[in-house]
Amino acid sequence: MLGIPTGLFISDFWKHQLVDHGRQYLFLVFVGFIASFGFIRVSTRLMRSPRVPWWPGSVVSESGLHLHHLVWGIAMMMGAGVVSFALLASGWWYEVCAFVFGVGMGLTIDEFALWIYLDDVYWSREGRSSIDASVIAVAFMGLILAGGFSIKISAPAPFNVLGTAFVVAVILALSIVCFLKQRVFHGAIGLLVPPIAIFGTVRIGKPHSPWARRFYGERRPRKQEKAERRFRPDRHTEVLKERVRDAIGGVTGEEYNARLNQQDSASETASRQQ
């Protein structure tokens, strides 16, 4: 009995909320992204767990070369892009390409830190940037799906074109300042919600950001001290962020190994007492 109303709801949602607004392809990218990112994060956490020895490990060539899932993600995005452009895909073909592209995005963004550091830092502290990038990507696509991006030019008059260009330039400038301050979330979401970019721009930058190196430090020591106090590791919001990162992507390799050693020590102690 519940299947019919659920099916009608999905059909109505697809037709009236997505197709009628031309958002069905982005929605499929969005779903593919979340599905692949969620799967690969669960998979990598199972790979390193000694409790799940049956789970397949990484793909390694005969020469011992480790093929990161980033490679498969890039290949899927390239394939989906080429097929959609070459065949001028429409209808279900284009929908398939959109979903495959989203899956490729999820696999690729999950190793975002590899782009930056050019090293396998997946389980290190630096690898946490992959989780941040994935969360921002989901929020960005979610806002677009919700109608957060709707710049329109009502007429081709020069004033309208110049006015729109000026507004876009200001928003981009504000977002760039946020990125330079390492307020990445404010910069990315601020592209769609300008007040967030304004908020990030007027707030102090992180102590090791490019903005801090240029404008704080010895030039403005008070600003540098304020930034270090604001973003100290034991700050409540920083602790909360780390917990969210742990829940989404798992703890760092160092902390994970420490927990395993602690469990092994506890098991040895218990066996000796028996």
GROMACS .gro file of C-alpha atoms in nm:
model
  274
    1MET     CA    1   0.000   0.000   0.000
    2LEU     CA    2   0.287   0.236   0.078
    3GLY     CA    3   0.455   0.164  -0.256
    4ILE     CA    4   0.194   0.344  -0.466
    5PRO     CA    5   0.198   0.678  -0.277
    6THR     CA    6   0.578   0.668  -0.260
    7GLY     CA    7   0.601   0.600  -0.633
    8LEU     CA    8   0.358   0.882  -0.708
    9PHE     CA    9   0.556   1.119  -0.486
   10ILE     CA   10   0.883   1.034  -0.662
   11SER     CA   11   0.720   1.070  -1.004
   12ASP     CA   12   0.564   1.403  -0.909
   13PHE     CA   13   0.889   1.529  -0.758
   14TRP     CA   14   1.085   1.430  -1.069
   15LYS     CA   15   0.837   1.590  -1.309
   16HIS     CA   16   0.735   1.910  -1.134
   17GLN     CA   17   1.033   1.992  -0.912
   18LEU     CA   18   1.317   1.883  -1.141
   19VAL     CA   19   1.218   1.839  -1.507
   20ASP     CA   20   0.995   2.147  -1.521
   21HIS     CA   21   1.283   2.358  -1.385
   22GLY     CA   22   1.555   2.188  -1.591
   23ARG     CA   23   1.736   2.058  -1.282
   24GLN     CA   24   1.706   1.683  -1.336
   25TYR     CA   25   2.060   1.648  -1.473
   26LEU     CA   26   2.220   1.836  -1.184
   27PHE     CA   27   2.011   1.627  -0.947
   28LEU     CA   28   2.152   1.308  -1.099
   29VAL     CA   29   2.505   1.448  -1.067
   30PHE     CA   30   2.423   1.530  -0.705
   31VAL     CA   31   2.292   1.179  -0.632
   32GLY     CA   32   2.583   1.014  -0.809
   33PHE     CA   33   2.831   1.227  -0.615
   34ILE     CA   34   2.682   1.146  -0.275
   35ALA     CA   35   2.647   0.775  -0.359
   36SER     CA   36   3.006   0.731  -0.478
   37PHE     CA   37   3.158   0.944  -0.202
   38GLY     CA   38   2.963   0.758   0.064
   39PHE     CA   39   3.054   0.419  -0.081
   40ILE     CA   40   3.425   0.491  -0.122
   41ARG     CA   41   3.455   0.633   0.230
   42VAL     CA   42   3.291   0.324   0.378
   43SER     CA   43   3.510   0.107   0.156
   44THR     CA   44   3.838   0.271   0.259
   45ARG     CA   45   3.744   0.252   0.627
   46LEU     CA   46   3.674  -0.119   0.588
   47MET     CA   47   4.004  -0.169   0.403
   48ARG     CA   48   4.212  -0.049   0.696
   49SER     CA   49   4.009  -0.232   0.959
   50PRO     CA   50   4.167  -0.559   1.079
   51ARG     CA   51   3.818  -0.679   1.172
   52VAL     CA   52   3.711  -0.698   0.807
   53PRO     CA   53   3.986  -0.899   0.634
   54TRP     CA   54   3.749  -1.020   0.364
   55TRP     CA   55   3.688  -0.672   0.222
   56PRO     CA   56   3.880  -0.623  -0.107
   57GLY     CA   57   4.176  -0.390  -0.083
   58SER     CA   58   4.319  -0.128  -0.314
   59VAL     CA   59   4.380  -0.190  -0.683
   60VAL     CA   60   4.752  -0.261  -0.730
   61SER     CA   61   4.921  -0.340  -1.062
   62GLU     CA   62   5.164  -0.627  -1.115
   63SER     CA   63   5.453  -0.385  -1.070
   64GLY     CA   64   5.318  -0.276  -0.732
   65LEU     CA   65   5.171   0.054  -0.852
   66HIS     CA   66   4.872   0.164  -0.643
   67LEU     CA   67   4.589   0.296  -0.860
   68HIS     CA   68   4.401   0.557  -0.658
   69HIS     CA   69   4.024   0.571  -0.702
   70LEU     CA   70   4.089   0.924  -0.823
   71VAL     CA   71   4.200   0.762  -1.151
   72TRP     CA   72   3.869   0.583  -1.198
   73GLY     CA   73   3.682   0.903  -1.116
   74ILE     CA   74   3.869   1.102  -1.380
   75ALA     CA   75   3.809   0.827  -1.638
   76MET     CA   76   3.435   0.825  -1.561
   77MET     CA   77   3.407   1.203  -1.589
   78MET     CA   78   3.597   1.201  -1.918
   79GLY     CA   79   3.383   0.920  -2.055
   80ALA     CA   80   3.055   1.083  -1.951
   81GLY     CA   81   3.164   1.418  -2.090
   82VAL     CA   82   3.281   1.283  -2.425
   83VAL     CA   83   2.969   1.071  -2.474
   84SER     CA   84   2.732   1.355  -2.384
   85PHE     CA   85   2.904   1.598  -2.623
   86ALA     CA   86   2.976   1.352  -2.905
   87LEU     CA   87   2.626   1.209  -2.920
   88LEU     CA   88   2.453   1.534  -2.827
   89ALA     CA   89   2.281   1.316  -2.573
   90SER     CA   90   1.929   1.395  -2.465
   91GLY     CA   91   1.668   1.218  -2.258
   92TRP     CA   92   1.778   0.907  -2.075
   93TRP     CA   93   2.123   0.905  -2.240
   94TYR     CA   94   2.199   1.245  -2.096
   95GLU     CA   95   2.062   1.137  -1.760
   96VAL     CA   96   2.294   0.835  -1.756
   97CYS     CA   97   2.590   1.058  -1.843
   98ALA     CA   98   2.496   1.300  -1.566
   99PHE     CA   99   2.482   1.022  -1.307
  100VAL     CA  100   2.813   0.870  -1.422
  101PHE     CA  101   2.973   1.216  -1.413
  102GLY     CA  102   2.851   1.260  -1.055
  103VAL     CA  103   2.995   0.922  -0.955
  104GLY     CA  104   3.327   1.025  -1.107
  105MET     CA  105   3.316   1.354  -0.918
  106GLY     CA  106   3.263   1.173  -0.590
  107LEU     CA  107   3.561   0.943  -0.647
  108THR     CA  108   3.778   1.235  -0.755
  109ILE     CA  109   3.688   1.488  -0.485
  110ASP     CA  110   3.738   1.219  -0.220
  111GLU     CA  111   4.109   1.245  -0.302
  112PHE     CA  112   4.111   1.624  -0.328
  113ALA     CA  113   4.411   1.639  -0.093
  114LEU     CA  114   4.611   1.439  -0.348
  115TRP     CA  115   4.560   1.721  -0.598
  116ILE     CA  116   4.712   1.973  -0.357
  117TYR     CA  117   4.993   1.783  -0.186
  118LEU     CA  118   5.077   1.543  -0.472
  119ASP     CA  119   5.125   1.273  -0.212
  120ASP     CA  120   4.916   0.997  -0.055
  121VAL     CA  121   4.792   1.189   0.251
  122TYR     CA  122   4.448   1.027   0.256
  123TRP     CA  123   4.456   0.930   0.626
  124SER     CA  124   4.681   1.212   0.745
  125ARG     CA  125   4.587   1.549   0.889
  126GLU     CA  126   4.635   1.709   0.547
  127GLY     CA  127   4.392   1.458   0.398
  128ARG     CA  128   4.108   1.616   0.593
  129SER     CA  129   4.085   1.878   0.319
  130SER     CA  130   3.922   1.610   0.100
  131ILE     CA  131   3.634   1.585   0.347
  132ASP     CA  132   3.600   1.964   0.358
  133ALA     CA  133   3.597   1.983  -0.023
  134SER     CA  134   3.331   1.712  -0.047
  135VAL     CA  135   3.105   1.882   0.206
  136ILE     CA  136   3.141   2.213   0.023
  137ALA     CA  137   3.064   2.046  -0.312
  138VAL     CA  138   2.747   1.890  -0.171
  139ALA     CA  139   2.638   2.221  -0.019
  140PHE     CA  140   2.715   2.407  -0.343
  141MET     CA  141   2.514   2.169  -0.562
  142GLY     CA  142   2.237   2.156  -0.304
  143LEU     CA  143   2.200   2.533  -0.308
  144ILE     CA  144   2.181   2.538  -0.688
  145LEU     CA  145   1.917   2.265  -0.681
  146ALA     CA  146   1.722   2.466  -0.427
  147GLY     CA  147   1.727   2.767  -0.660
  148GLY     CA  148   2.004   2.958  -0.489
  149PHE     CA  149   2.164   3.067  -0.817
  150SER     CA  150   1.934   3.270  -1.035
  151ILE     CA  151   2.110   3.564  -1.200
  152LYS     CA  152   1.899   3.680  -1.492
  153ILE     CA  153   1.929   3.967  -1.738
  154SER     CA  154   1.583   4.097  -1.821
  155ALA     CA  155   1.693   4.285  -2.133
  156PRO     CA  156   2.006   4.310  -2.347
  157ALA     CA  157   2.050   4.677  -2.262
  158PRO     CA  158   2.414   4.776  -2.196
  159PHE     CA  159   2.327   4.900  -1.847
  160ASN     CA  160   2.181   4.563  -1.748
  161VAL     CA  161   2.481   4.376  -1.886
  162LEU     CA  162   2.733   4.605  -1.716
  163GLY     CA  163   2.537   4.602  -1.392
  164THR     CA  164   2.524   4.224  -1.387
  165ALA     CA  165   2.896   4.202  -1.471
  166PHE     CA  166   2.975   4.442  -1.186
  167VAL     CA  167   2.772   4.242  -0.935
  168VAL     CA  168   2.935   3.916  -1.044
  169ALA     CA  169   3.281   4.075  -1.021
  170VAL     CA  170   3.214   4.198  -0.667
  171ILE     CA  171   3.087   3.856  -0.557
  172LEU     CA  172   3.394   3.687  -0.710
  173ALA     CA  173   3.626   3.936  -0.539
  174LEU     CA  174   3.463   3.874  -0.201
  175SER     CA  175   3.488   3.497  -0.247
  176ILE     CA  176   3.855   3.523  -0.346
  177VAL     CA  177   3.929   3.715  -0.025
  178CYS     CA  178   3.754   3.439   0.171
  179PHE     CA  179   3.968   3.176  -0.002
  180LEU     CA  180   4.285   3.375   0.072
  181LYS     CA  181   4.182   3.382   0.438
  182GLN     CA  182   4.126   3.002   0.419
  183ARG     CA  183   3.758   3.051   0.491
  184VAL     CA  184   3.679   2.806   0.214
  185PHE     CA  185   3.318   2.739   0.311
  186HIS     CA  186   3.235   3.111   0.312
  187GLY     CA  187   3.407   3.158  -0.024
  188ALA     CA  188   3.235   2.867  -0.199
  189ILE     CA  189   2.885   2.914  -0.061
  190GLY     CA  190   2.922   3.291  -0.087
  191LEU     CA  191   2.922   3.257  -0.465
  192LEU     CA  192   2.554   3.167  -0.437
  193VAL     CA  193   2.469   3.351  -0.114
  194PRO     CA  194   2.666   3.681  -0.121
  195PRO     CA  195   2.598   3.777   0.244
  196ILE     CA  196   2.801   3.472   0.349
  197ALA     CA  197   3.093   3.593   0.136
  198ILE     CA  198   3.063   3.939   0.291
  199PHE     CA  199   3.066   3.786   0.640
  200GLY     CA  200   3.377   3.580   0.559
  201THR     CA  201   3.552   3.882   0.409
  202VAL     CA  202   3.516   4.105   0.714
  203ARG     CA  203   3.614   3.828   0.958
  204ILE     CA  204   3.973   3.758   1.052
  205GLY     CA  205   4.169   3.507   0.844
  206LYS     CA  206   4.328   3.187   0.967
  207PRO     CA  207   4.681   3.233   1.110
  208HIS     CA  208   4.859   3.031   0.839
  209SER     CA  209   4.652   3.153   0.544
  210PRO     CA  210   4.802   3.347   0.250
  211TRP     CA  211   4.611   3.652   0.374
  212ALA     CA  212   4.772   3.625   0.719
  213ARG     CA  213   5.120   3.582   0.572
  214ARG     CA  214   5.069   3.896   0.364
  215PHE     CA  215   4.886   4.126   0.605
  216TYR     CA  216   4.943   3.988   0.958
  217GLY     CA  217   5.266   3.851   1.106
  218GLU     CA  218   5.529   4.113   1.184
  219ARG     CA  219   5.331   4.385   1.009
  220ARG     CA  220   5.031   4.351   1.237
  221PRO     CA  221   5.128   4.130   1.531
  222ARG     CA  222   4.802   4.196   1.714
  223LYS     CA  223   4.605   4.061   1.419
  224GLN     CA  224   4.831   3.756   1.410
  225GLU     CA  225   4.779   3.691   1.781
  226LYS     CA  226   4.405   3.736   1.741
  227ALA     CA  227   4.399   3.488   1.452
  228GLU     CA  228   4.597   3.231   1.651
  229ARG     CA  229   4.361   3.269   1.948
  230ARG     CA  230   4.053   3.252   1.726
  231PHE     CA  231   4.160   2.933   1.550
  232ARG     CA  232   4.337   2.749   1.830
  233PRO     CA  233   4.296   2.368   1.804
  234ASP     CA  234   4.104   2.335   2.131
  235ARG     CA  235   3.842   2.590   2.031
  236HIS     CA  236   3.487   2.456   2.061
  237THR     CA  237   3.402   2.503   1.693
  238GLU     CA  238   3.729   2.342   1.583
  239VAL     CA  239   3.663   2.041   1.806
  240LEU     CA  240   3.311   2.015   1.661
  241LYS     CA  241   3.448   2.031   1.305
  242GLU     CA  242   3.691   1.749   1.382
  243ARG     CA  243   3.409   1.535   1.517
  244VAL     CA  244   3.206   1.594   1.201
  245ARG     CA  245   3.509   1.506   0.987
  246ASP     CA  246   3.561   1.189   1.192
  247ALA     CA  247   3.196   1.091   1.145
  248ILE     CA  248   3.207   1.148   0.769
  249GLY     CA  249   3.552   1.029   0.671
  250GLY     CA  250   3.697   0.844   0.968
  251VAL     CA  251   3.975   0.944   1.208
  252THR     CA  252   4.330   1.009   1.094
  253GLY     CA  253   4.568   0.717   1.054
  254GLU     CA  254   4.773   0.826   1.354
  255GLU     CA  255   4.472   0.833   1.584
  256TYR     CA  256   4.336   0.508   1.438
  257ASN     CA  257   4.663   0.324   1.503
  258ALA     CA  258   4.677   0.465   1.855
  259ARG     CA  259   4.329   0.328   1.922
  260LEU     CA  260   4.425  -0.014   1.784
  261ASN     CA  261   4.735  -0.024   2.005
  262GLN     CA  262   4.526   0.074   2.304
  263GLN     CA  263   4.276  -0.203   2.229
  264ASP     CA  264   4.557  -0.457   2.187
  265SER     CA  265   4.710  -0.352   2.518
  266ALA     CA  266   4.374  -0.380   2.692
  267SER     CA  267   4.321  -0.727   2.543
  268GLU     CA  268   4.665  -0.844   2.656
  269THR     CA  269   4.604  -0.711   3.006
  270ALA     CA  270   4.267  -0.885   3.025
  271SER     CA  271   4.414  -1.216   2.905
  272ARG     CA  272   4.692  -1.201   3.163
  273GLN     CA  273   4.446  -1.137   3.444
  274GLN     CA  274   4.250  -1.445   3.340
   0.00000   0.00000   0.00000
